[in-house]
Short mmCIF file of C-alpha atoms and ligand atoms in Angstrom, two decimals:
data_model
loop_
_atom_site.label_atom_id
_atom_site.label_comp_id
_atom_site.label_asym_id
_atom_site.label_seq_id
_atom_site.Cartn_x
_atom_site.Cartn_y
_atom_site.Cartn_z
CA UNK A 15 26.53 -9.08 3.98
CA UNK A 16 25.71 -9.38 0.91
CA UNK A 17 23.00 -11.47 -1.17
CA UNK A 18 24.96 -14.41 -1.66
CA UNK A 19 25.61 -15.01 2.22
CA UNK A 20 21.22 -15.65 2.38
CA UNK A 21 21.58 -19.08 1.42
CA UNK A 22 19.61 -18.40 -2.22
CA UNK A 23 20.35 -20.32 -5.22
CA UNK A 24 22.77 -19.43 -8.07
CA UNK A 25 19.36 -18.63 -9.92
CA UNK A 26 17.97 -16.73 -7.61
CA UNK A 27 20.94 -14.82 -7.18
CA UNK A 28 21.39 -13.96 -10.87
CA UNK A 29 17.44 -12.80 -10.82
CA UNK A 30 18.81 -10.49 -8.12
CA UNK A 31 21.66 -9.08 -9.58
CA UNK A 32 19.57 -8.47 -13.17
CA UNK A 33 17.22 -6.97 -10.90
CA UNK A 34 19.87 -3.83 -10.05
CA UNK A 35 19.99 -4.82 -6.25
CA UNK A 36 23.27 -4.92 -4.63
CA UNK A 37 22.53 -5.44 -1.20
CA UNK A 38 19.65 -7.04 0.77
CA UNK A 39 17.93 -4.98 2.90
CA UNK A 40 17.25 -5.27 6.57
CA UNK A 41 13.98 -7.21 6.18
CA UNK A 42 16.03 -9.19 3.77
CA UNK A 43 18.82 -9.91 5.75
CA UNK A 44 16.65 -11.00 8.65
CA UNK A 45 13.68 -13.04 6.90
CA UNK A 46 15.47 -15.46 4.41
CA UNK A 47 17.52 -17.43 5.90
CA UNK A 48 14.46 -17.90 8.26
CA UNK A 49 12.61 -18.47 5.86
CA UNK A 50 14.63 -20.98 3.85
CA UNK A 51 14.81 -22.66 7.31
CA UNK A 52 11.14 -23.25 7.03
CA UNK A 53 10.03 -21.33 9.78
CA UNK A 54 7.27 -19.24 10.43
CA UNK A 55 7.80 -15.30 10.58
CA UNK A 56 5.92 -12.01 11.95
CA UNK A 57 7.43 -9.45 9.92
CA UNK A 58 6.32 -5.97 11.25
CA UNK A 59 7.26 -4.43 8.31
CA UNK A 60 5.67 -1.84 5.25
CA UNK A 61 5.73 -1.30 1.53
CA UNK A 62 9.62 0.34 0.40
CA UNK A 63 11.33 -2.02 2.83
CA UNK A 64 11.70 -4.64 0.01
CA UNK A 65 9.13 -6.80 2.01
CA UNK A 66 7.88 -8.14 -1.16
CA UNK A 67 11.33 -9.66 -2.15
CA UNK A 68 11.99 -10.73 1.65
CA UNK A 69 9.15 -13.41 0.96
CA UNK A 70 9.38 -14.39 -2.75
CA UNK A 71 12.52 -14.66 -3.13
CA UNK A 72 13.14 -17.68 -0.57
CA UNK A 73 9.59 -19.00 -1.37
CA UNK A 74 10.80 -19.25 -5.15
CA UNK A 75 13.83 -21.85 -3.98
CA UNK A 76 11.90 -23.55 -2.03
CA UNK A 77 8.91 -24.41 -4.65
CA UNK A 78 11.77 -25.40 -7.11
CA UNK A 79 11.91 -28.37 -5.15
CA UNK A 80 8.49 -30.38 -5.74
CA UNK A 81 5.70 -30.48 -8.45
CA UNK A 82 2.31 -29.12 -8.52
CA UNK A 83 -1.03 -30.71 -8.70
CA UNK A 84 -4.55 -30.44 -10.17
CA UNK A 85 -6.56 -28.22 -8.08
CA UNK A 86 -4.21 -28.06 -5.27
CA UNK A 87 -1.54 -24.89 -5.38
CA UNK A 88 1.45 -25.50 -3.15
CA UNK A 89 1.83 -22.18 -1.93
CA UNK A 90 -0.99 -19.30 -1.53
CA UNK A 91 -0.21 -15.56 -1.07
CA UNK A 92 -2.73 -13.48 0.15
CA UNK A 93 -2.96 -9.26 -0.51
CA UNK A 94 -5.63 -7.34 0.62
CA UNK A 95 -6.19 -5.29 -3.04
CA UNK A 96 -6.21 -6.38 -6.36
CA UNK A 97 -3.06 -4.00 -7.44
CA UNK A 98 -1.10 -5.63 -4.92
CA UNK A 99 -1.26 -8.76 -5.63
CA UNK A 100 -0.60 -7.91 -9.10
CA UNK A 101 2.35 -6.37 -7.81
CA UNK A 102 3.27 -9.90 -6.12
CA UNK A 103 2.85 -11.11 -9.20
CA UNK A 104 4.94 -9.41 -10.93
CA UNK A 105 7.95 -9.79 -8.27
CA UNK A 106 7.30 -13.27 -8.78
CA UNK A 107 7.93 -13.11 -12.74
CA UNK A 108 10.83 -10.63 -12.37
CA UNK A 109 12.61 -13.26 -9.46
CA UNK A 110 11.79 -16.42 -11.26
CA UNK A 111 12.91 -15.54 -14.45
CA UNK A 112 15.06 -18.83 -14.26
CA UNK A 113 12.92 -20.73 -12.46
CA UNK A 114 10.20 -22.89 -14.15
CA UNK A 115 7.19 -21.92 -11.46
CA UNK A 116 3.48 -21.32 -12.63
CA UNK A 117 1.22 -18.96 -10.70
CA UNK A 118 -1.82 -18.28 -10.99
CA UNK A 119 -3.52 -14.57 -9.88
CA UNK A 120 -7.18 -14.36 -8.81
CA UNK A 121 -8.54 -11.22 -7.86
CA UNK A 122 -11.88 -9.63 -8.62
CA UNK A 123 -12.79 -7.51 -11.46
CA UNK A 124 -11.25 -10.00 -14.08
CA UNK A 125 -12.31 -12.56 -16.22
CA UNK A 126 -11.72 -15.99 -14.37
CA UNK A 127 -10.95 -18.20 -17.75
CA UNK A 128 -7.43 -18.13 -17.71
CA UNK A 129 -7.18 -18.44 -14.27
CA UNK A 130 -9.52 -21.48 -13.95
CA UNK A 131 -7.72 -23.24 -16.38
CA UNK A 132 -4.18 -22.18 -14.69
CA UNK A 133 -5.58 -23.89 -11.18
CA UNK A 134 -6.80 -26.93 -13.14
CA UNK A 135 -3.73 -27.78 -14.68
CA UNK A 136 -1.96 -27.17 -11.02
CA UNK A 137 -0.18 -23.89 -10.06
CA UNK A 138 3.34 -23.65 -7.73
CA UNK A 139 1.69 -20.17 -6.02
CA UNK A 140 -1.66 -19.02 -6.12
CA UNK A 141 -1.82 -15.26 -5.74
CA UNK A 142 -4.93 -14.20 -4.07
CA UNK A 143 -7.44 -11.67 -2.72
CA UNK A 144 -9.54 -13.07 0.37
CA UNK A 145 -13.02 -12.69 -1.55
CA UNK A 146 -12.11 -14.04 -4.78
CA UNK A 147 -10.28 -17.27 -2.89
CA UNK A 148 -13.60 -18.28 -0.86
CA UNK A 149 -16.08 -17.38 -3.35
CA UNK A 150 -14.07 -20.01 -5.86
CA UNK A 151 -13.35 -22.61 -2.96
CA UNK A 152 -17.08 -22.04 -1.97
CA UNK A 153 -17.65 -23.85 -5.67
CA UNK A 154 -15.60 -26.80 -5.38
CA UNK A 155 -13.05 -25.30 -7.82
CA UNK A 156 -10.18 -25.51 -5.67
CA UNK A 157 -8.62 -27.29 -3.16
CA UNK A 158 -6.04 -25.49 -0.17
CA UNK A 159 -5.37 -28.77 1.21
CA UNK A 160 -1.88 -29.22 -0.32
CA UNK A 161 -1.01 -25.23 0.69
CA UNK A 162 2.09 -25.92 2.32
CA UNK A 163 3.62 -22.19 2.43
CA UNK A 164 1.02 -19.80 3.66
CA UNK A 165 1.68 -15.65 3.04
CA UNK A 166 -0.44 -12.92 4.82
CA UNK A 167 0.71 -9.58 3.41
CA UNK A 168 -0.48 -6.45 4.66
CA UNK A 169 -2.73 -7.75 7.63
CA UNK A 170 -3.78 -4.73 9.26
CA UNK A 171 -4.83 -3.49 6.03
CA UNK A 172 -6.85 -6.54 5.75
CA UNK A 173 -8.35 -6.40 9.19
CA UNK A 174 -9.28 -2.63 8.23
CA UNK A 175 -10.97 -3.54 5.04
CA UNK A 176 -12.86 -6.60 7.07
CA UNK A 177 -11.18 -9.63 5.83
CA UNK A 178 -9.95 -11.10 9.07
CA UNK A 179 -13.20 -13.76 9.26
CA UNK A 180 -11.68 -15.06 5.46
CA UNK A 181 -8.65 -15.20 6.41
CA UNK A 182 -9.44 -17.30 9.40
CA UNK A 183 -11.51 -20.12 7.05
CA UNK A 184 -9.13 -19.91 4.51
CA UNK A 185 -6.42 -20.92 7.31
CA UNK A 186 -8.09 -23.75 8.68
CA UNK A 187 -8.78 -25.32 4.83
CA UNK A 188 -4.67 -24.99 4.83
CA UNK A 189 -3.39 -28.23 6.15
CA UNK A 190 -1.39 -27.81 9.94
CA UNK A 191 1.74 -28.94 9.12
CA UNK A 192 2.69 -25.79 6.80
CA UNK A 193 4.91 -22.30 6.67
CA UNK A 194 3.14 -19.18 7.45
CA UNK A 195 4.66 -15.93 6.87
CA UNK A 196 2.79 -12.50 8.56
CA UNK A 197 3.63 -9.38 7.19
CA UNK A 198 1.67 -6.27 8.70
CA UNK A 199 2.79 -2.43 9.35
CA UNK A 200 1.22 -2.36 12.83
CA UNK A 201 0.18 -5.07 15.08
CA UNK A 202 -2.92 -3.90 16.59
CA UNK A 203 -4.50 -7.03 19.00
CA UNK A 204 -6.74 -8.89 15.92
CA UNK A 205 -3.74 -9.47 14.01
CA UNK A 206 -1.48 -10.95 16.95
CA UNK A 207 -4.93 -13.10 17.56
CA UNK A 208 -4.74 -14.37 14.06
CA UNK A 209 -1.00 -15.00 14.69
CA UNK A 210 -1.31 -16.75 17.79
CA UNK A 211 -4.48 -19.04 16.91
CA UNK A 212 -2.25 -20.01 13.42
CA UNK A 213 1.40 -19.81 13.54
CA UNK A 214 3.78 -21.90 15.46
CA UNK A 215 6.38 -20.77 17.34
CA UNK A 216 6.80 -17.47 14.99
CA UNK A 217 10.17 -15.67 14.36
CA UNK A 218 9.62 -11.94 15.29
CA UNK A 219 11.27 -9.30 12.93
CA UNK A 220 10.76 -5.29 13.39
CA UNK A 221 12.25 -3.17 10.40
CA UNK A 222 12.17 0.81 11.10
CA UNK A 223 8.59 2.39 9.79
CA UNK A 224 9.50 4.13 6.19
CA UNK A 225 8.17 7.29 7.38
CA UNK A 226 10.13 7.69 10.25
CA UNK A 227 13.68 7.37 8.61
CA UNK A 228 13.19 7.66 4.96
CA UNK A 229 14.99 11.57 5.18
CA UNK A 230 14.75 11.11 1.20
CA UNK A 231 11.35 12.76 1.84
CA UNK A 232 10.80 16.13 2.14
CA UNK A 233 7.68 17.44 4.08
CA UNK A 234 5.77 19.83 4.04
CA UNK A 235 1.83 21.21 5.28
CA UNK A 236 0.55 24.12 3.73
CA UNK A 237 -2.57 25.52 5.74
CA UNK A 238 -5.89 26.13 3.90
CA UNK A 239 -8.76 26.40 3.51
CA UNK A 240 -11.59 23.80 1.43
CA UNK A 241 -12.16 26.47 -0.39
CA UNK A 242 -8.24 27.10 -1.66
CA UNK A 243 -7.38 24.45 -2.18
CA UNK A 244 -8.66 24.34 -5.61
CA UNK A 245 -6.31 27.10 -6.75
CA UNK A 246 -3.55 25.78 -4.77
CA UNK A 247 -3.19 22.44 -6.32
CA UNK A 248 -3.55 23.88 -9.77
CA UNK A 249 -0.70 26.46 -8.21
CA UNK A 250 1.16 23.64 -6.82
CA UNK A 251 0.79 21.01 -10.08
CA UNK A 252 2.14 23.90 -12.43
CA UNK A 253 5.44 24.31 -10.14
CA UNK A 254 8.37 22.98 -12.19
CA UNK A 255 10.33 20.39 -10.84
CA UNK A 256 6.59 18.33 -9.96
CA UNK A 257 7.56 15.99 -12.39
CA UNK A 258 5.18 13.53 -11.54
CA UNK A 259 2.54 13.60 -8.66
CA UNK A 260 0.02 11.11 -7.20
CA UNK A 261 -3.08 13.20 -5.10
CA UNK A 262 -4.77 11.77 -2.45
CA UNK A 263 -8.40 12.31 -1.69
CA UNK A 264 -10.34 10.76 1.21
CA UNK A 265 -13.55 9.89 -0.54
CA UNK A 266 -13.90 9.02 -4.22
CA UNK A 267 -16.27 12.04 -5.08
CA UNK A 268 -13.60 13.71 -4.72
CA UNK A 269 -11.05 11.90 -6.56
CA UNK A 270 -13.57 12.07 -9.56
CA UNK A 271 -14.47 15.90 -9.27
CA UNK A 272 -11.05 16.55 -8.84
CA UNK A 273 -9.87 14.89 -11.86
CA UNK A 274 -12.00 16.67 -13.80
CA UNK A 275 -11.50 19.95 -12.75
CA UNK A 276 -7.91 19.12 -13.20
CA UNK A 277 -8.62 18.10 -16.73
CA UNK A 278 -10.46 20.93 -17.71
CA UNK A 279 -7.17 23.10 -16.27
CA UNK A 280 -5.54 20.89 -18.99
CA UNK A 281 -3.12 19.20 -17.13
CA UNK A 282 -2.27 15.32 -17.94
CA UNK A 283 -4.69 13.68 -15.36
CA UNK A 284 -5.86 10.08 -14.69
CA UNK A 285 -7.29 8.59 -11.96
CA UNK A 286 -7.77 5.68 -9.64
CA UNK A 287 -10.09 4.54 -6.98
CA UNK A 288 -11.93 1.45 -5.16
CA UNK A 289 -15.38 1.84 -7.62
CA UNK A 290 -13.90 1.47 -11.43
CA UNK A 291 -13.57 -1.75 -13.17
CA UNK A 292 -9.93 -3.54 -12.80
CA UNK A 293 -9.67 -3.03 -16.41
CA UNK A 294 -10.02 0.71 -15.97
CA UNK A 295 -7.27 0.75 -12.85
CA UNK A 296 -4.97 -1.21 -14.49
CA UNK A 297 -5.24 1.39 -17.96
CA UNK A 298 -4.68 4.23 -15.59
CA UNK A 299 -1.89 2.92 -13.19
CA UNK A 300 -0.13 1.86 -17.23
CA UNK A 301 -0.65 5.22 -18.22
CA UNK A 302 1.28 6.65 -15.42
CA UNK A 303 3.66 4.48 -15.10
CA UNK A 304 4.44 4.93 -18.40
CA UNK A 305 4.08 8.90 -18.66
CA UNK A 306 1.28 9.29 -20.79
CA UNK A 307 -0.08 11.26 -17.90
CA UNK A 308 2.23 12.48 -15.11
CA UNK A 309 -0.88 13.39 -11.93
CA UNK A 310 -2.55 10.72 -10.82
CA UNK A 311 -5.59 11.01 -8.43
CA UNK A 312 -6.14 8.10 -5.84
CA UNK A 313 -8.06 7.27 -3.50
CA UNK A 314 -6.35 5.23 -0.72
CA UNK A 315 -8.10 2.10 -1.23
CA UNK A 316 -6.62 2.36 -4.59
CA UNK A 317 -3.38 3.21 -4.42
CA UNK A 318 -2.00 1.67 -1.24
CA UNK A 319 1.13 -0.58 -1.71
CA UNK A 320 1.74 0.67 -5.20
CA UNK A 321 5.30 0.57 -6.21
CA UNK A 322 6.01 3.32 -8.21
CA UNK A 323 9.20 4.13 -9.00
CA UNK A 324 9.65 7.96 -9.85
CA UNK A 325 6.88 9.77 -7.98
CA UNK A 326 8.92 13.28 -7.33
CA UNK A 327 5.66 14.66 -5.34
CA UNK A 328 3.02 13.20 -3.36
CA UNK A 329 0.26 15.43 -2.27
CA UNK A 330 -2.60 15.09 0.15
CA UNK A 331 -5.43 17.15 -1.22
CA UNK A 332 -7.41 15.87 2.00
CA UNK A 333 -5.69 15.12 4.94
CA UNK A 334 -5.95 11.11 5.80
CA UNK A 335 -8.56 10.28 8.53
CA UNK A 336 -5.70 8.00 9.74
CA UNK A 337 -2.35 8.52 10.46
CA UNK A 338 -1.40 5.17 9.32
CA UNK A 339 -2.72 6.41 5.65
CA UNK A 340 -0.56 9.38 5.70
CA UNK A 341 2.44 6.98 6.26
CA UNK A 342 1.48 4.83 3.45
CA UNK A 343 0.56 8.03 1.11
CA UNK A 344 3.70 9.78 1.23
CA UNK A 345 5.95 6.21 0.83
CA UNK A 346 4.68 6.79 -2.87
CA UNK A 347 7.91 9.36 -3.72
CA UNK A 348 11.29 8.92 -2.50
CA UNK A 349 11.14 5.16 -2.59
CA UNK A 350 14.73 2.83 -3.63
CA UNK A 351 16.86 5.90 -2.82
CA UNK A 352 15.23 8.54 -4.53
CA UNK A 353 14.08 11.78 -3.24
CA UNK A 354 10.56 12.99 -3.21
CA UNK A 355 8.21 15.74 -1.67
CA UNK A 356 5.13 15.87 0.32
CA UNK A 357 2.66 17.81 0.95
CA UNK A 358 -0.62 18.27 3.07
CA UNK A 359 -3.21 20.75 2.89
CA UNK A 360 -4.82 21.24 5.97
CA UNK A 361 -7.72 22.86 6.81
CA UNK A 362 -8.74 24.42 10.18
CA UNK A 363 -10.59 21.23 10.48
CA UNK A 364 -7.87 18.89 9.90
CA UNK A 365 -6.00 19.73 13.50
CA UNK A 366 -6.63 16.95 15.42
CA UNK A 367 -5.70 14.37 12.10
CA UNK A 368 -2.85 16.65 11.80
CA UNK A 369 -1.70 16.40 15.48
CA UNK A 370 -2.19 12.00 15.03
CA UNK A 371 0.02 11.90 12.44
CA UNK A 372 3.14 14.43 14.04
CA UNK A 373 2.53 12.21 16.78
CA UNK A 374 3.20 8.59 14.88
CA UNK A 375 5.79 10.16 12.69
CA UNK A 376 7.08 11.66 15.67
CA UNK A 377 7.52 15.20 13.62
CA UNK A 378 6.53 18.45 13.41
CA UNK A 379 6.12 18.57 9.93
CA UNK A 380 7.06 22.12 8.60
CA UNK A 381 4.33 24.21 7.83
CA UNK A 382 4.57 26.33 4.56
CA UNK A 383 4.94 29.94 5.47
CA UNK A 384 4.74 31.31 2.04
CA UNK A 385 1.54 33.03 0.47
CA UNK A 386 -1.37 30.76 -0.11
CA UNK A 387 -0.88 31.02 -4.12
CA UNK A 388 2.91 30.11 -3.48
CA UNK A 389 3.85 26.31 -4.17
CA UNK A 390 6.09 24.49 -1.39
CA UNK A 391 6.84 22.06 -4.73
CA UNK A 392 9.60 25.30 -5.76
CA UNK A 393 10.92 25.63 -2.15
CA UNK A 394 14.72 24.61 -1.07
CA UNK A 395 14.63 21.43 0.23
CA UNK A 396 17.80 22.16 2.88
CA UNK A 397 15.62 24.70 4.72
CA UNK A 398 12.85 24.14 6.19
CA UNK A 399 10.45 26.41 7.40
CA UNK A 400 9.71 26.53 11.12
CA UNK A 401 6.32 25.71 12.32
CA UNK A 402 4.24 28.97 11.17
CA UNK A 403 1.32 30.03 13.40
CA UNK A 404 -1.85 28.56 13.25
CA UNK A 405 -4.21 29.39 10.15
CA UNK A 406 -6.31 32.34 10.11
CA UNK A 407 -9.87 31.01 10.35
CA UNK A 408 -10.78 33.16 7.38
CA UNK A 409 -13.83 31.05 5.47
CA UNK A 410 -14.86 28.27 7.20
CA UNK A 411 -15.87 25.46 4.36
CA UNK A 412 -18.72 23.76 4.11
CA UNK A 413 -18.01 20.27 5.41
CA UNK A 414 -21.68 18.62 4.95
CA UNK A 415 -21.20 15.33 3.36
CA UNK A 416 -23.54 14.87 0.23
CA UNK A 417 -25.50 11.85 -0.37
CA UNK A 418 -23.28 10.63 -2.54
CA UNK A 419 -20.26 11.73 -1.07
CA UNK A 420 -19.03 8.56 1.28
CA UNK A 421 -15.94 7.26 1.94
CA UNK A 422 -14.42 4.14 0.60
CA UNK A 423 -15.43 0.86 2.73
CA UNK A 424 -12.50 0.91 4.59
CA UNK A 425 -12.46 4.72 5.92
CA UNK A 426 -16.14 4.24 6.43
CA UNK A 427 -14.86 1.48 8.67
CA UNK A 428 -12.53 3.52 10.52
CA UNK A 429 -14.11 6.18 10.68
CA UNK A 430 -16.52 4.83 13.03
CA UNK A 431 -14.02 3.40 14.90
CA UNK A 432 -11.69 6.69 15.24
CA UNK A 433 -14.98 8.35 15.93
CA UNK A 434 -15.21 6.37 19.77
CA UNK A 435 -14.36 8.93 22.80
CA UNK A 436 -10.84 9.17 23.45
CA UNK A 437 -9.14 6.88 21.06
CA UNK A 438 -5.78 7.54 20.34
CA UNK A 439 -4.23 6.53 17.23
CA UNK A 440 -3.85 3.38 16.92
CA UNK A 441 -0.49 2.47 14.99
CA UNK A 442 1.10 5.17 17.37
CA UNK A 443 -0.48 3.48 20.70
CA UNK A 444 0.60 0.00 19.43
CA UNK A 445 4.79 0.77 17.91
CA UNK A 446 7.53 1.18 20.91
CA UNK A 447 9.79 4.71 20.74
P1 AMP B 515 9.00 -3.09 -1.11
O1 AMP B 515 8.96 -2.97 -0.03
O2 AMP B 515 8.73 -4.74 -1.30
O3 AMP B 515 7.80 -2.35 -1.98
O4 AMP B 515 9.68 -2.84 -2.12
C1 AMP B 515 9.72 -1.41 -2.58
C2 AMP B 515 11.49 -1.27 -3.66
O5 AMP B 515 12.18 -1.74 -3.35
C3 AMP B 515 10.44 -2.10 -5.04
O6 AMP B 515 11.02 -1.20 -6.43
C4 AMP B 515 11.69 -3.35 -4.67
O7 AMP B 515 12.19 -3.59 -6.18
C5 AMP B 515 12.76 -2.65 -4.21
N1 AMP B 515 13.43 -3.58 -3.79
C6 AMP B 515 13.70 -5.27 -3.12
N2 AMP B 515 14.84 -5.05 -2.55
C7 AMP B 515 16.07 -3.89 -2.89
C8 AMP B 515 16.93 -4.09 -2.82
N3 AMP B 515 18.04 -5.49 -2.29
N4 AMP B 515 17.89 -3.03 -3.31
C9 AMP B 515 17.33 -2.68 -3.97
N5 AMP B 515 16.14 -2.22 -4.15
C10 AMP B 515 15.37 -3.39 -3.77
#
């Protein structure tokens, strides 16, 4: 099947061809014709599957007919983070280049002046994070009664971030006769409930998890200790095939500390985490995309879903607490047919988190067998090491949290949830075999 079989306009097909895409991805094949027919959709898909184009492309053709009115956006896309909202806006510009559609981006952390004047003139599509949208709505600056199309993207992440009550409120302010598209990597009960409440006989679509199918990513676990991580990361980053790397930490204090430490080692490094001003986050991301820096230390909140081409390595400096985050983190590499390497540091305290990740991804991640000072980044990818003996319990690291060393908001919520007795991995539980 080619793009021309999907029912899209010639102008869109030209924009798609300009983007260099030959064939639609599975989610695009399944979603685009149904969206064009006006159906509601629930799609279980995550970033890396081409899901953004699966809703942006048909939206552009639908919105091409009709006119925008002052203060009344015709469609609304809800995103959990500012970066994702920005990324979707970039997609709109890319695919909509032969259309004359107007767009406004409503995200926290940037000045509202331009966004408000765009809204006052009338926009075809509004891309927003729930908090900023609710804020504006409460101040009477926006009317949602003309919004005939709603996209709720990354719904499970919205849940993690505590946005579901906001989304329920937003849904109740939109006209009942509308088209709703919901995208989520997993379908936990509160998301299912949201769909039952606000959607009309939706078509369900499910595409394979990126992590279980993406054979482009070579994965390693390096067994280490908290104390040895610092040396290990420098060794890995200096390995010659590490071209660009995103290093994930679980806490923003660790993002800051590690960035400083790598700067002292004269490595070209930047950082991104939830406590930074939006302008600083954008600047750091741009520096990384432009190649001014080749290493980005990141927290989950700031880095989820980012589409940065050509990232050669992802390093989990901290093993993620939640297995879904592992899937999202490593999906920053091996994108669009390229190969990538994901290296995760595992301390003895990470045993349970690692087991949950392996359960979710249905694989045993090879343990790097070399000395702790040897970088797996330099390893031949064709011959993964066989699982190793458990790491010797050399020195127990001091893992007591410092007072200001709190995880980011979504992590705090998750940790308390994950601490419940006998709670299995959420995604592993809700996913079919
Ligand atoms: P997404 O899942 O929306 O984050 O998209 C992941 C990446 O795939 C982005 O870089 C898109 O530009 C790219 N992409 C989307 N659709 C296609 C396609 N049909 N062929 C090749 N790449 C695509």
